[in-house]
Amino acid sequence: MAPSKPELLPGTLDLLILKSLALQELHGMGIARRISQITNGAFEVKAGSLFPALYRLEHAGWLGSFWGESETKRKSKFYRLTNSGRNGLQTEAERWERISLAMANAMCAR
């Protein structure tokens, strides 16, 4: 029996999106590919989860967007981090670090 892929925990998709956009602006499916790449294929984000999260982050002011042409010459919406989004990435990354450290400690406790 093949091991199943891990599921994203609540709140982690937003953090992965922000991290994906930290270096460059990307269109939606580029973000999905980047998430798969930075998690070594552990997480494959589907459009039904990705686009509502992008909308939510854009509405919160953490992402900006513009229309451009993808590598396949299709009209695509590209996303980039705003200054608020960069601050949010740092805050959320620190929060995740505390959570993951606490979980690792709990799992190693006797």
Tab-separated table of C-alpha atoms in Angstrom:
chain	number	residue	atom	x	y	z
A	1	MET	CA	0.000	0.000	0.000
A	2	ALA	CA	1.493	3.350	-1.073
A	3	PRO	CA	1.747	6.038	1.618
A	4	SER	CA	-0.831	8.788	1.216
A	5	LYS	CA	0.203	12.397	0.722
A	6	PRO	CA	-0.067	14.565	3.828
A	7	GLU	CA	-2.959	17.000	4.038
A	8	LEU	CA	-2.377	20.704	4.524
A	9	LEU	CA	-3.193	21.848	8.028
A	10	PRO	CA	-5.453	24.888	8.453
A	11	GLY	CA	-3.498	28.082	7.835
A	12	THR	CA	-0.583	26.440	6.055
A	13	LEU	CA	-1.828	27.092	2.511
A	14	ASP	CA	-1.676	30.861	3.054
A	15	LEU	CA	1.855	30.574	4.403
A	16	LEU	CA	2.951	28.417	1.450
A	17	ILE	CA	1.446	30.903	-1.004
A	18	LEU	CA	3.241	33.805	0.663
A	19	LYS	CA	6.511	31.869	0.701
A	20	SER	CA	6.072	30.968	-2.986
A	21	LEU	CA	5.760	34.632	-3.880
A	22	ALA	CA	8.672	35.811	-1.709
A	23	LEU	CA	11.153	35.679	-4.603
A	24	GLN	CA	9.054	36.477	-7.651
A	25	GLU	CA	5.571	37.202	-8.898
A	26	LEU	CA	3.733	34.182	-10.289
A	27	HIS	CA	0.381	33.316	-11.820
A	28	GLY	CA	-1.947	30.931	-10.013
A	29	MET	CA	-0.778	27.668	-11.507
A	30	GLY	CA	2.831	28.838	-11.178
A	31	ILE	CA	2.171	29.209	-7.457
A	32	ALA	CA	0.766	25.666	-7.318
A	33	ARG	CA	3.878	24.331	-9.090
A	34	ARG	CA	6.155	26.317	-6.763
A	35	ILE	CA	4.397	24.913	-3.679
A	36	SER	CA	4.888	21.390	-5.007
A	37	GLN	CA	8.543	22.196	-5.705
A	38	ILE	CA	9.361	23.732	-2.296
A	39	THR	CA	7.620	20.870	-0.462
A	40	ASN	CA	9.366	18.204	-2.565
A	41	GLY	CA	6.015	17.136	-3.979
A	42	ALA	CA	4.395	16.574	-0.593
A	43	PHE	CA	1.631	19.105	-1.285
A	44	GLU	CA	-0.179	19.447	-4.587
A	45	VAL	CA	-2.611	22.328	-4.307
A	46	LYS	CA	-5.739	22.119	-6.444
A	47	ALA	CA	-7.366	25.155	-8.064
A	48	GLY	CA	-10.436	24.793	-5.830
A	49	SER	CA	-8.278	25.497	-2.777
A	50	LEU	CA	-5.701	27.802	-4.334
A	51	PHE	CA	-7.853	30.465	-5.958
A	52	PRO	CA	-10.115	31.156	-2.958
A	53	ALA	CA	-6.950	31.527	-0.840
A	54	LEU	CA	-5.415	33.918	-3.390
A	55	TYR	CA	-8.616	35.976	-3.395
A	56	ARG	CA	-8.652	36.060	0.420
A	57	LEU	CA	-4.993	37.159	0.621
A	58	GLU	CA	-5.509	39.789	-2.067
A	59	HIS	CA	-8.630	41.096	-0.329
A	60	ALA	CA	-6.655	41.305	2.949
A	61	GLY	CA	-4.024	43.450	1.208
A	62	TRP	CA	-1.237	40.864	1.430
A	63	LEU	CA	-1.134	40.299	-2.332
A	64	GLY	CA	-1.304	42.595	-5.326
A	65	SER	CA	-2.171	41.376	-8.799
A	66	PHE	CA	-1.973	42.312	-12.447
A	67	TRP	CA	-2.847	40.712	-15.761
A	68	GLY	CA	-0.029	39.419	-17.928
A	69	GLU	CA	0.940	36.659	-20.304
A	70	SER	CA	1.985	33.248	-19.028
A	71	GLU	CA	4.808	31.157	-20.465
A	72	THR	CA	2.183	29.456	-22.654
A	73	LYS	CA	1.100	32.869	-24.051
A	74	ARG	CA	-2.228	32.787	-22.212
A	75	LYS	CA	-3.694	35.780	-20.392
A	76	SER	CA	-3.095	35.091	-16.684
A	77	LYS	CA	-3.465	36.905	-13.407
A	78	PHE	CA	-0.102	37.300	-11.693
A	79	TYR	CA	0.296	37.807	-7.953
A	80	ARG	CA	3.000	39.532	-5.924
A	81	LEU	CA	3.566	40.217	-2.245
A	82	THR	CA	2.736	43.666	-0.954
A	83	ASN	CA	4.725	45.230	1.897
A	84	SER	CA	1.942	44.080	4.198
A	85	GLY	CA	2.264	40.588	2.729
A	86	ARG	CA	6.019	40.536	3.377
A	87	ASN	CA	5.361	41.497	6.997
A	88	GLY	CA	2.626	38.869	7.178
A	89	LEU	CA	4.965	36.220	5.795
A	90	GLN	CA	7.508	36.978	8.489
A	91	THR	CA	4.879	36.966	11.253
A	92	GLU	CA	3.220	33.764	10.041
A	93	ALA	CA	6.571	32.003	9.517
A	94	GLU	CA	7.574	32.819	13.106
A	95	ARG	CA	4.168	31.609	14.335
A	96	TRP	CA	4.524	28.355	12.361
A	97	GLU	CA	8.045	27.871	13.739
A	98	ARG	CA	6.702	28.090	17.305
A	99	ILE	CA	3.848	25.680	16.523
A	100	SER	CA	6.050	23.120	14.778
A	101	LEU	CA	8.665	23.263	17.538
A	102	ALA	CA	5.979	22.744	20.194
A	103	MET	CA	4.561	19.773	18.241
A	104	ALA	CA	8.024	18.259	17.771
A	105	ASN	CA	8.659	18.606	21.508
A	106	ALA	CA	5.306	17.030	22.312
A	107	MET	CA	5.967	14.096	19.999
A	108	CYS	CA	9.385	13.467	21.569
A	109	ALA	CA	8.077	13.660	25.153
A	110	ARG	CA	8.061	10.485	27.192
